[in-house]
């Protein structure tokens, strides 16, 4: 009996240790690819002529879609920010998705909106549009008031009413840098096959934002914000760039991404009632491209930056992460026919299995390790050296990845000018692995169990006005 | 088990070493970058000060060794876009001296692609003369690289090199890799007399994007004397070229085009229809109402939309509402109603 138990325990222990080694090596490879990709990108900035288009009529005109649900705290600042962006020809389409708070009222008052009987082409069917408002003061601002249907439905309504060939989706709690739109759209101009481009999201807590404009970048003293800052740097400057470099990008964040409108309409728009509408759309675009042999490209740009407001408490953070994970699970399930299907080349053979392994099987194996390894030591099955080695390895690889991302940030962008801030990020790169990462793993596992129940809810978290500490 | 422990120890030692190296590099890099930014700003200020000092200052600038580095080129390019034209002229004089010319030529000829392109961009922004052969060679050398082509063409355009551009763009082996909008921007940045450039390019065998860029610029800049030259493109096999030509003729208000446009209007693609409706409204606003009114009932949404927009700007609202009401077309009524509402809103805005 004892032998059987100890064999089972050892099996789980070796699986967990093996998983941590595989993860470490995979992430180190990603870090290397990200370094190569960013180096290339930095060089291209030297001779990029994008700035010539700041006042040019020759840049692609775009529609900026801002879906809003109960966003009364931030919506006006977000719109003010978007109105002040350096871009020659664009419209802002705010879609009020049946908010229960005063989102619409605030917009009407702040921007002097007038209801107008605007007919529009319904390319994608959506919940009923109750009214369309245009601003007396700002010719390029339009607000759509519709019945609640979820973020995907709101974005589809925005696509219907938008009039330009490229749209950029921006979350209602985000602030864009002055040249973000120009940089993200400029890529479309140089790649006719490109159907979607994702931009980088960063945490705006601690940054000085005045009238919806980003004045300076800094960190707050709040540990949760700083840990999330590291997390975003890791995800965007390592994960996404590496996947982009390998031609296998699967996620374009809903908070900031640019799309060719016709390509999105061709795949039926965002899938309604889909919680991970952003990732699902990208998968659909890939699928359509392979099925129709279109040769479309989907890219990620590290430089156009969108600064977002993170959840400020653990409860909201858990809610947000659960939603992300459910969104990923929902997408993978919806498109399970693509997984390990050679027809979909690298996406089917590499990226989708990668997400299945590291985001679904991975957390379970990791958790089993956290449980079985100390238990094995207590039961005398395992040497203490093995247990310490396992934990140290987990700590080291997580920290290397965070510090590596910080190094890339510093080398290419240097957005944090104060040494104090860099040291703070460095400190939390270590702390991040002593509890926070484990909590995130538990959330991922928890999300899988609540998947069916939660898979079509708007992910609203408590918003703060800009300037609130 | 022993093997596993040893293996894990080994990996941990490797990872720990990597981590220590990363941390040290990060801190050193932060300090170094901060110092570099400050040094660049100081140097930029110094150059601006020296440019104000006249000849004495100019000779001092020539001796600044840091300018003979890629970082120096970046700084020069940045300066060119941030100082007034007098200072750029002084800079141009300094950078045209032998030592700088030799350095730039070396960069264009022997250095790697990024340094060569960086130098080309700086040459474009400062409008330095004398590097055309090297730039043309590089465009051919990196013929599949759209960024290389774009920067090279920008240098030719900003320097107003009419002959070199015509020769290059109409060469049988030349393959245009930049997008249409980029080409359009390049054409518009041409620093010189555009009429001979457009005339020459339109008469030669070039890429469709080049024709379209020229035609669009002719329309935008109202170069009436080239209207006759663009007329043949209304019969092109390329739809986008026909659309651009119709639009340009509209912008030029070129009356002789009216009959041909009307003829094409009979059996055209919806995008072309929309462009012709717009062109006709500009060419003869006084008598086009009856011609374009039927297009507000067109099956394609965008044609209806654009036609309604034009009709509202042409006709008084009462007659328009009466005419549309006669048709019993719900969609046309809706769109006209919206356009009139929008017109009122625009008045309020004024």
PDB file of C-alpha atoms in Angstrom, chain A residues 40-319:
ATOM      1  CA  UNK A  40      14.189  44.879 -34.857  1.00  0.00           C
ATOM      2  CA  UNK A  41      11.341  47.179 -33.964  1.00  0.00           C
ATOM      3  CA  UNK A  42      13.669  49.683 -32.325  1.00  0.00           C
ATOM      4  CA  UNK A  43      15.845  49.812 -35.417  1.00  0.00           C
ATOM      5  CA  UNK A  44      12.843  50.354 -37.658  1.00  0.00           C
ATOM      6  CA  UNK A  45      11.839  53.360 -35.528  1.00  0.00           C
ATOM      7  CA  UNK A  46      15.051  55.044 -36.619  1.00  0.00           C
ATOM      8  CA  UNK A  47      13.877  55.377 -40.172  1.00  0.00           C
ATOM      9  CA  UNK A  48      10.118  55.220 -39.728  1.00  0.00           C
ATOM     10  CA  UNK A  49       8.346  58.082 -41.443  1.00  0.00           C
ATOM     11  CA  UNK A  50       5.111  57.720 -39.477  1.00  0.00           C
ATOM     12  CA  UNK A  51       5.433  61.202 -37.960  1.00  0.00           C
ATOM     13  CA  UNK A  52       5.028  62.706 -41.424  1.00  0.00           C
ATOM     14  CA  UNK A  53       1.419  61.541 -41.356  1.00  0.00           C
ATOM     15  CA  UNK A  54       0.414  63.442 -38.206  1.00  0.00           C
ATOM     16  CA  UNK A  55      -1.192  66.190 -40.251  1.00  0.00           C
ATOM     17  CA  UNK A  56      -1.654  64.307 -43.478  1.00  0.00           C
ATOM     18  CA  UNK A  57      -4.965  63.546 -45.124  1.00  0.00           C
ATOM     19  CA  UNK A  58      -3.351  60.464 -46.621  1.00  0.00           C
ATOM     20  CA  UNK A  59      -3.495  58.378 -43.471  1.00  0.00           C
ATOM     21  CA  UNK A  60      -6.337  55.857 -43.320  1.00  0.00           C
ATOM     22  CA  UNK A  61      -9.375  57.460 -41.661  1.00  0.00           C
ATOM     23  CA  UNK A  62     -10.477  55.463 -38.622  1.00  0.00           C
ATOM     24  CA  UNK A  63     -13.394  54.956 -36.300  1.00  0.00           C
ATOM     25  CA  UNK A  64     -12.566  54.624 -32.613  1.00  0.00           C
ATOM     26  CA  UNK A  65     -15.156  52.394 -30.923  1.00  0.00           C
ATOM     27  CA  UNK A  66     -15.661  52.792 -27.178  1.00  0.00           C
ATOM     28  CA  UNK A  67     -18.135  50.308 -25.699  1.00  0.00           C
ATOM     29  CA  UNK A  68     -19.405  51.522 -22.343  1.00  0.00           C
ATOM     30  CA  UNK A  69     -21.411  49.843 -19.626  1.00  0.00           C
ATOM     31  CA  UNK A  70     -21.816  51.709 -16.326  1.00  0.00           C
ATOM     32  CA  UNK A  71     -18.753  53.862 -17.001  1.00  0.00           C
ATOM     33  CA  UNK A  72     -19.991  57.185 -15.595  1.00  0.00           C
ATOM     34  CA  UNK A  73     -16.780  57.621 -13.576  1.00  0.00           C
ATOM     35  CA  UNK A  74     -14.358  57.613 -16.480  1.00  0.00           C
ATOM     36  CA  UNK A  75     -16.265  57.951 -19.751  1.00  0.00           C
ATOM     37  CA  UNK A  76     -16.026  61.747 -20.091  1.00  0.00           C
ATOM     38  CA  UNK A  77     -12.275  61.770 -19.431  1.00  0.00           C
ATOM     39  CA  UNK A  78     -11.792  58.919 -21.874  1.00  0.00           C
ATOM     40  CA  UNK A  79     -13.702  60.772 -24.605  1.00  0.00           C
ATOM     41  CA  UNK A  80     -11.786  63.990 -23.840  1.00  0.00           C
ATOM     42  CA  UNK A  81      -8.561  62.015 -24.197  1.00  0.00           C
ATOM     43  CA  UNK A  82      -9.675  60.574 -27.519  1.00  0.00           C
ATOM     44  CA  UNK A  83     -10.728  63.989 -28.801  1.00  0.00           C
ATOM     45  CA  UNK A  84      -7.240  65.323 -28.106  1.00  0.00           C
ATOM     46  CA  UNK A  85      -5.331  62.593 -29.955  1.00  0.00           C
ATOM     47  CA  UNK A  86      -2.942  63.533 -32.784  1.00  0.00           C
ATOM     48  CA  UNK A  87      -4.700  62.043 -35.760  1.00  0.00           C
ATOM     49  CA  UNK A  88      -5.882  63.837 -38.876  1.00  0.00           C
ATOM     50  CA  UNK A  89      -9.124  62.066 -39.718  1.00  0.00           C
ATOM     51  CA  UNK A  90     -11.098  60.006 -37.239  1.00  0.00           C
ATOM     52  CA  UNK A  91     -14.450  59.640 -35.533  1.00  0.00           C
ATOM     53  CA  UNK A  92     -15.216  58.491 -32.012  1.00  0.00           C
ATOM     54  CA  UNK A  93     -18.182  56.155 -31.607  1.00  0.00           C
ATOM     55  CA  UNK A  94     -19.211  55.612 -27.979  1.00  0.00           C
ATOM     56  CA  UNK A  95     -21.672  52.765 -27.565  1.00  0.00           C
ATOM     57  CA  UNK A  96     -23.720  52.937 -24.391  1.00  0.00           C
ATOM     58  CA  UNK A  97     -24.744  49.328 -23.896  1.00  0.00           C
ATOM     59  CA  UNK A  98     -27.839  49.900 -21.763  1.00  0.00           C
ATOM     60  CA  UNK A  99     -25.906  51.292 -18.793  1.00  0.00           C
ATOM     61  CA  UNK A 100     -27.832  51.435 -15.556  1.00  0.00           C
ATOM     62  CA  UNK A 101     -25.904  54.429 -14.260  1.00  0.00           C
ATOM     63  CA  UNK A 102     -25.629  57.950 -15.723  1.00  0.00           C
ATOM     64  CA  UNK A 103     -23.129  57.189 -18.490  1.00  0.00           C
ATOM     65  CA  UNK A 104     -25.368  58.559 -21.259  1.00  0.00           C
ATOM     66  CA  UNK A 105     -26.558  61.582 -19.255  1.00  0.00           C
ATOM     67  CA  UNK A 106     -22.966  62.567 -18.454  1.00  0.00           C
ATOM     68  CA  UNK A 107     -21.980  62.299 -22.110  1.00  0.00           C
ATOM     69  CA  UNK A 108     -25.000  64.333 -23.273  1.00  0.00           C
ATOM     70  CA  UNK A 109     -24.242  67.115 -20.804  1.00  0.00           C
ATOM     71  CA  UNK A 110     -20.475  67.202 -21.203  1.00  0.00           C
ATOM     72  CA  UNK A 111     -20.347  67.098 -25.004  1.00  0.00           C
ATOM     73  CA  UNK A 112     -23.609  68.846 -25.834  1.00  0.00           C
ATOM     74  CA  UNK A 113     -25.127  65.852 -27.599  1.00  0.00           C
ATOM     75  CA  UNK A 114     -28.260  66.071 -29.729  1.00  0.00           C
ATOM     76  CA  UNK A 115     -30.328  63.044 -30.693  1.00  0.00           C
ATOM     77  CA  UNK A 116     -30.369  62.596 -34.440  1.00  0.00           C
ATOM     78  CA  UNK A 117     -32.306  60.235 -36.668  1.00  0.00           C
ATOM     79  CA  UNK A 118     -29.240  58.638 -38.248  1.00  0.00           C
ATOM     80  CA  UNK A 119     -29.847  55.698 -40.582  1.00  0.00           C
ATOM     81  CA  UNK A 120     -27.017  53.210 -40.821  1.00  0.00           C
ATOM     82  CA  UNK A 121     -26.225  50.030 -42.652  1.00  0.00           C
ATOM     83  CA  UNK A 122     -26.782  46.986 -40.454  1.00  0.00           C
ATOM     84  CA  UNK A 123     -23.878  44.767 -41.484  1.00  0.00           C
ATOM     85  CA  UNK A 124     -24.065  42.744 -38.260  1.00  0.00           C
ATOM     86  CA  UNK A 125     -27.304  42.247 -36.369  1.00  0.00           C
ATOM     87  CA  UNK A 126     -27.358  43.584 -32.807  1.00  0.00           C
ATOM     88  CA  UNK A 127     -29.728  44.397 -29.966  1.00  0.00           C
ATOM     89  CA  UNK A 128     -32.026  47.347 -30.710  1.00  0.00           C
ATOM     90  CA  UNK A 129     -30.404  50.756 -31.093  1.00  0.00           C
ATOM     91  CA  UNK A 130     -32.506  53.221 -29.096  1.00  0.00           C
ATOM     92  CA  UNK A 131     -30.935  56.384 -30.396  1.00  0.00           C
ATOM     93  CA  UNK A 132     -27.958  58.020 -32.043  1.00  0.00           C
ATOM     94  CA  UNK A 133     -26.519  61.256 -30.693  1.00  0.00           C
ATOM     95  CA  UNK A 134     -24.093  63.680 -32.299  1.00  0.00           C
ATOM     96  CA  UNK A 135     -22.160  66.398 -30.596  1.00  0.00           C
ATOM     97  CA  UNK A 136     -22.803  70.030 -31.392  1.00  0.00           C
ATOM     98  CA  UNK A 137     -19.253  70.871 -30.299  1.00  0.00           C
ATOM     99  CA  UNK A 138     -17.288  67.989 -31.758  1.00  0.00           C
ATOM    100  CA  UNK A 139     -18.033  67.018 -35.322  1.00  0.00           C
ATOM    101  CA  UNK A 140     -16.328  63.625 -34.969  1.00  0.00           C
ATOM    102  CA  UNK A 141     -18.143  62.412 -31.859  1.00  0.00           C
ATOM    103  CA  UNK A 142     -21.160  60.095 -32.108  1.00  0.00           C
ATOM    104  CA  UNK A 143     -22.852  58.249 -29.261  1.00  0.00           C
ATOM    105  CA  UNK A 144     -25.029  55.200 -29.833  1.00  0.00           C
ATOM    106  CA  UNK A 145     -27.541  54.311 -27.142  1.00  0.00           C
ATOM    107  CA  UNK A 146     -28.645  50.697 -27.357  1.00  0.00           C
ATOM    108  CA  UNK A 147     -30.276  47.974 -25.356  1.00  0.00           C
ATOM    109  CA  UNK A 148     -27.946  45.863 -23.266  1.00  0.00           C
ATOM    110  CA  UNK A 149     -26.377  43.008 -25.189  1.00  0.00           C
ATOM    111  CA  UNK A 150     -22.849  42.672 -23.870  1.00  0.00           C
ATOM    112  CA  UNK A 151     -19.522  44.077 -24.986  1.00  0.00           C
ATOM    113  CA  UNK A 152     -19.401  42.092 -28.226  1.00  0.00           C
ATOM    114  CA  UNK A 153     -22.862  43.284 -29.198  1.00  0.00           C
ATOM    115  CA  UNK A 154     -21.934  46.880 -28.364  1.00  0.00           C
ATOM    116  CA  UNK A 155     -18.851  46.662 -30.564  1.00  0.00           C
ATOM    117  CA  UNK A 156     -20.935  45.220 -33.406  1.00  0.00           C
ATOM    118  CA  UNK A 157     -23.330  48.159 -33.120  1.00  0.00           C
ATOM    119  CA  UNK A 158     -20.314  50.467 -33.265  1.00  0.00           C
ATOM    120  CA  UNK A 159     -19.055  48.721 -36.398  1.00  0.00           C
ATOM    121  CA  UNK A 160     -22.469  49.216 -38.035  1.00  0.00           C
ATOM    122  CA  UNK A 161     -22.554  52.921 -37.401  1.00  0.00           C
ATOM    123  CA  UNK A 162     -18.875  53.605 -38.071  1.00  0.00           C
ATOM    124  CA  UNK A 163     -18.083  55.084 -41.449  1.00  0.00           C
ATOM    125  CA  UNK A 164     -14.380  54.403 -41.924  1.00  0.00           C
ATOM    126  CA  UNK A 165     -12.585  51.288 -43.233  1.00  0.00           C
ATOM    127  CA  UNK A 166     -10.491  50.686 -40.110  1.00  0.00           C
ATOM    128  CA  UNK A 167     -11.780  50.692 -36.547  1.00  0.00           C
ATOM    129  CA  UNK A 168      -9.921  50.778 -33.266  1.00  0.00           C
ATOM    130  CA  UNK A 169     -11.571  49.358 -30.163  1.00  0.00           C
ATOM    131  CA  UNK A 170     -10.711  51.137 -26.930  1.00  0.00           C
ATOM    132  CA  UNK A 171     -12.033  50.367 -23.455  1.00  0.00           C
ATOM    133  CA  UNK A 172     -13.903  53.140 -21.684  1.00  0.00           C
ATOM    134  CA  UNK A 173     -11.372  53.287 -18.845  1.00  0.00           C
ATOM    135  CA  UNK A 174      -8.330  53.749 -21.068  1.00  0.00           C
ATOM    136  CA  UNK A 175      -6.125  56.684 -21.942  1.00  0.00           C
ATOM    137  CA  UNK A 176      -4.181  56.686 -25.194  1.00  0.00           C
ATOM    138  CA  UNK A 177      -0.853  58.379 -25.804  1.00  0.00           C
ATOM    139  CA  UNK A 178      -0.980  61.233 -28.313  1.00  0.00           C
ATOM    140  CA  UNK A 179       0.523  59.264 -31.169  1.00  0.00           C
ATOM    141  CA  UNK A 180      -0.924  55.834 -30.339  1.00  0.00           C
ATOM    142  CA  UNK A 181      -3.574  55.870 -33.063  1.00  0.00           C
ATOM    143  CA  UNK A 182      -1.124  57.059 -35.682  1.00  0.00           C
ATOM    144  CA  UNK A 183       1.377  54.343 -34.828  1.00  0.00           C
ATOM    145  CA  UNK A 184      -1.123  51.522 -34.774  1.00  0.00           C
ATOM    146  CA  UNK A 185      -2.785  52.541 -38.039  1.00  0.00           C
ATOM    147  CA  UNK A 186       0.491  53.285 -39.807  1.00  0.00           C
ATOM    148  CA  UNK A 187       1.173  49.539 -39.787  1.00  0.00           C
ATOM    149  CA  UNK A 188      -1.958  48.903 -41.858  1.00  0.00           C
ATOM    150  CA  UNK A 189      -0.597  51.176 -44.522  1.00  0.00           C
ATOM    151  CA  UNK A 190       2.580  49.181 -44.918  1.00  0.00           C
ATOM    152  CA  UNK A 191       0.979  45.761 -44.948  1.00  0.00           C
ATOM    153  CA  UNK A 192      -2.024  45.349 -47.250  1.00  0.00           C
ATOM    154  CA  UNK A 193      -2.643  41.819 -45.921  1.00  0.00           C
ATOM    155  CA  UNK A 194      -2.876  42.951 -42.330  1.00  0.00           C
ATOM    156  CA  UNK A 195      -6.391  42.638 -40.890  1.00  0.00           C
ATOM    157  CA  UNK A 196      -5.717  43.291 -37.213  1.00  0.00           C
ATOM    158  CA  UNK A 197      -3.082  44.925 -35.040  1.00  0.00           C
ATOM    159  CA  UNK A 198      -2.876  44.875 -31.278  1.00  0.00           C
ATOM    160  CA  UNK A 199      -1.307  47.609 -29.203  1.00  0.00           C
ATOM    161  CA  UNK A 200       0.316  47.472 -25.789  1.00  0.00           C
ATOM    162  CA  UNK A 201      -1.689  47.956 -22.621  1.00  0.00           C
ATOM    163  CA  UNK A 202      -0.065  49.387 -19.526  1.00  0.00           C
ATOM    164  CA  UNK A 203      -1.253  50.256 -16.072  1.00  0.00           C
ATOM    165  CA  UNK A 204      -2.022  53.950 -15.536  1.00  0.00           C
ATOM    166  CA  UNK A 205      -2.118  53.998 -11.737  1.00  0.00           C
ATOM    167  CA  UNK A 206       0.442  56.476 -10.517  1.00  0.00           C
ATOM    168  CA  UNK A 207       0.518  58.251 -13.875  1.00  0.00           C
ATOM    169  CA  UNK A 208      -0.490  61.884 -13.968  1.00  0.00           C
ATOM    170  CA  UNK A 209      -3.631  62.256 -16.096  1.00  0.00           C
ATOM    171  CA  UNK A 210      -5.082  65.695 -16.606  1.00  0.00           C
ATOM    172  CA  UNK A 211      -8.235  66.309 -18.640  1.00  0.00           C
ATOM    173  CA  UNK A 212      -7.932  62.813 -20.033  1.00  0.00           C
ATOM    174  CA  UNK A 213      -4.359  63.472 -21.200  1.00  0.00           C
ATOM    175  CA  UNK A 214      -1.371  61.513 -19.950  1.00  0.00           C
ATOM    176  CA  UNK A 215       1.120  63.979 -18.490  1.00  0.00           C
ATOM    177  CA  UNK A 216       3.738  61.780 -16.863  1.00  0.00           C
ATOM    178  CA  UNK A 217       4.433  58.128 -16.091  1.00  0.00           C
ATOM    179  CA  UNK A 218       5.151  56.885 -12.575  1.00  0.00           C
ATOM    180  CA  UNK A 219       4.178  54.173 -10.096  1.00  0.00           C
ATOM    181  CA  UNK A 220       2.022  54.346  -6.992  1.00  0.00           C
ATOM    182  CA  UNK A 221       2.923  52.867  -3.633  1.00  0.00           C
ATOM    183  CA  UNK A 222       0.082  50.351  -3.975  1.00  0.00           C
ATOM    184  CA  UNK A 223       1.527  46.824  -4.162  1.00  0.00           C
ATOM    185  CA  UNK A 224      -1.392  45.407  -6.142  1.00  0.00           C
ATOM    186  CA  UNK A 225      -0.961  48.039  -8.860  1.00  0.00           C
ATOM    187  CA  UNK A 226       2.799  47.530  -9.068  1.00  0.00           C
ATOM    188  CA  UNK A 227       2.435  43.773  -9.316  1.00  0.00           C
ATOM    189  CA  UNK A 228      -0.095  44.240 -12.115  1.00  0.00           C
ATOM    190  CA  UNK A 229       2.293  46.666 -13.834  1.00  0.00           C
ATOM    191  CA  UNK A 230       4.925  43.907 -13.882  1.00  0.00           C
ATOM    192  CA  UNK A 231       2.354  41.423 -15.069  1.00  0.00           C
ATOM    193  CA  UNK A 232       1.312  43.607 -18.017  1.00  0.00           C
ATOM    194  CA  UNK A 233       4.942  44.252 -18.966  1.00  0.00           C
ATOM    195  CA  UNK A 234       5.545  40.509 -18.933  1.00  0.00           C
ATOM    196  CA  UNK A 235       2.466  39.700 -20.968  1.00  0.00           C
ATOM    197  CA  UNK A 236       2.837  42.379 -23.589  1.00  0.00           C
ATOM    198  CA  UNK A 237       6.577  42.905 -23.916  1.00  0.00           C
ATOM    199  CA  UNK A 238       7.460  39.221 -23.743  1.00  0.00           C
ATOM    200  CA  UNK A 239       4.505  36.964 -24.504  1.00  0.00           C
ATOM    201  CA  UNK A 240       2.802  38.925 -27.265  1.00  0.00           C
ATOM    202  CA  UNK A 241       5.982  40.086 -28.955  1.00  0.00           C
ATOM    203  CA  UNK A 242       7.392  36.575 -28.959  1.00  0.00           C
ATOM    204  CA  UNK A 243       4.183  35.158 -30.455  1.00  0.00           C
ATOM    205  CA  UNK A 244       4.119  37.986 -32.974  1.00  0.00           C
ATOM    206  CA  UNK A 245       7.728  37.302 -33.904  1.00  0.00           C
ATOM    207  CA  UNK A 246       6.859  33.646 -34.474  1.00  0.00           C
ATOM    208  CA  UNK A 247       3.800  34.645 -36.558  1.00  0.00           C
ATOM    209  CA  UNK A 248       1.439  32.997 -34.094  1.00  0.00           C
ATOM    210  CA  UNK A 249      -0.323  35.881 -32.360  1.00  0.00           C
ATOM    211  CA  UNK A 250      -3.673  34.849 -30.949  1.00  0.00           C
ATOM    212  CA  UNK A 251      -4.674  37.635 -28.604  1.00  0.00           C
ATOM    213  CA  UNK A 252      -5.359  41.254 -29.394  1.00  0.00           C
ATOM    214  CA  UNK A 253      -6.572  42.934 -26.272  1.00  0.00           C
ATOM    215  CA  UNK A 254     -10.099  44.313 -26.458  1.00  0.00           C
ATOM    216  CA  UNK A 255      -8.796  47.374 -24.637  1.00  0.00           C
ATOM    217  CA  UNK A 256      -6.775  48.520 -27.643  1.00  0.00           C
ATOM    218  CA  UNK A 257      -6.747  46.888 -31.049  1.00  0.00           C
ATOM    219  CA  UNK A 258      -7.180  48.008 -34.645  1.00  0.00           C
ATOM    220  CA  UNK A 259      -9.096  46.007 -37.237  1.00  0.00           C
ATOM    221  CA  UNK A 260      -9.980  46.175 -40.895  1.00  0.00           C
ATOM    222  CA  UNK A 261     -13.746  46.612 -40.777  1.00  0.00           C
ATOM    223  CA  UNK A 262     -14.573  44.514 -43.818  1.00  0.00           C
ATOM    224  CA  UNK A 263     -12.501  41.579 -42.547  1.00  0.00           C
ATOM    225  CA  UNK A 264     -14.409  41.668 -39.250  1.00  0.00           C
ATOM    226  CA  UNK A 265     -17.782  41.922 -41.016  1.00  0.00           C
ATOM    227  CA  UNK A 266     -16.782  38.979 -43.217  1.00  0.00           C
ATOM    228  CA  UNK A 267     -16.440  36.768 -40.140  1.00  0.00           C
ATOM    229  CA  UNK A 268     -19.747  37.976 -38.698  1.00  0.00           C
ATOM    230  CA  UNK A 269     -18.266  40.553 -36.299  1.00  0.00           C
ATOM    231  CA  UNK A 270     -17.723  39.896 -32.624  1.00  0.00           C
ATOM    232  CA  UNK A 271     -19.590  36.848 -31.352  1.00  0.00           C
ATOM    233  CA  UNK A 272     -22.490  38.061 -29.159  1.00  0.00           C
ATOM    234  CA  UNK A 273     -22.687  36.817 -25.580  1.00  0.00           C
ATOM    235  CA  UNK A 274     -19.044  35.852 -25.836  1.00  0.00           C
ATOM    236  CA  UNK A 275     -17.045  36.853 -22.784  1.00  0.00           C
ATOM    237  CA  UNK A 276     -13.666  36.653 -24.514  1.00  0.00           C
ATOM    238  CA  UNK A 277     -14.850  38.485 -27.603  1.00  0.00           C
ATOM    239  CA  UNK A 278     -11.376  39.866 -28.368  1.00  0.00           C
ATOM    240  CA  UNK A 279      -9.481  36.574 -28.532  1.00  0.00           C
ATOM    241  CA  UNK A 280     -12.436  34.859 -30.237  1.00  0.00           C
ATOM    242  CA  UNK A 281     -12.458  37.455 -33.002  1.00  0.00           C
ATOM    243  CA  UNK A 282      -8.750  36.959 -33.650  1.00  0.00           C
ATOM    244  CA  UNK A 283      -9.223  33.195 -33.844  1.00  0.00           C
ATOM    245  CA  UNK A 284     -12.099  33.697 -36.304  1.00  0.00           C
ATOM    246  CA  UNK A 285      -9.936  35.975 -38.442  1.00  0.00           C
ATOM    247  CA  UNK A 286      -7.172  33.361 -38.499  1.00  0.00           C
ATOM    248  CA  UNK A 287      -9.661  30.624 -39.314  1.00  0.00           C
ATOM    249  CA  UNK A 288     -11.253  32.588 -42.142  1.00  0.00           C
ATOM    250  CA  UNK A 289      -7.858  33.425 -43.584  1.00  0.00           C
ATOM    251  CA  UNK A 290      -6.800  29.765 -43.662  1.00  0.00           C
ATOM    252  CA  UNK A 291     -10.135  28.506 -44.957  1.00  0.00           C
ATOM    253  CA  UNK A 292     -10.298  31.031 -47.789  1.00  0.00           C
ATOM    254  CA  UNK A 293      -6.544  31.108 -48.325  1.00  0.00           C
ATOM    255  CA  UNK A 294      -6.430  34.878 -47.866  1.00  0.00           C
ATOM    256  CA  UNK A 295      -2.947  35.108 -46.399  1.00  0.00           C
ATOM    257  CA  UNK A 296      -4.106  37.665 -43.838  1.00  0.00           C
ATOM    258  CA  UNK A 297      -1.660  38.812 -41.196  1.00  0.00           C
ATOM    259  CA  UNK A 298      -2.387  39.674 -37.578  1.00  0.00           C
ATOM    260  CA  UNK A 299       0.249  41.649 -35.771  1.00  0.00           C
ATOM    261  CA  UNK A 300       1.229  43.158 -32.494  1.00  0.00           C
ATOM    262  CA  UNK A 301       2.903  46.533 -32.074  1.00  0.00           C
ATOM    263  CA  UNK A 302       4.818  47.188 -28.870  1.00  0.00           C
ATOM    264  CA  UNK A 303       4.811  50.931 -29.155  1.00  0.00           C
ATOM    265  CA  UNK A 304       1.288  52.280 -29.503  1.00  0.00           C
ATOM    266  CA  UNK A 305       0.390  52.357 -25.844  1.00  0.00           C
ATOM    267  CA  UNK A 306      -2.947  52.444 -24.121  1.00  0.00           C
ATOM    268  CA  UNK A 307      -2.925  53.119 -20.378  1.00  0.00           C
ATOM    269  CA  UNK A 308      -5.639  51.293 -18.507  1.00  0.00           C
ATOM    270  CA  UNK A 309      -7.107  51.467 -15.042  1.00  0.00           C
ATOM    271  CA  UNK A 310      -6.471  48.251 -13.133  1.00  0.00           C
ATOM    272  CA  UNK A 311      -8.756  46.753 -10.484  1.00  0.00           C
ATOM    273  CA  UNK A 312      -7.803  48.269  -7.137  1.00  0.00           C
ATOM    274  CA  UNK A 313      -8.903  45.417  -4.912  1.00  0.00           C
ATOM    275  CA  UNK A 314      -8.463  41.677  -4.900  1.00  0.00           C
ATOM    276  CA  UNK A 315     -12.164  40.989  -5.392  1.00  0.00           C
ATOM    277  CA  UNK A 316     -12.334  42.946  -8.659  1.00  0.00           C
ATOM    278  CA  UNK A 317      -9.012  41.535  -9.780  1.00  0.00           C
ATOM    279  CA  UNK A 318     -10.264  37.988  -9.243  1.00  0.00           C
ATOM    280  CA  UNK A 319     -13.434  38.833 -11.170  1.00  0.00           C
TER     281      UNK A 319
END
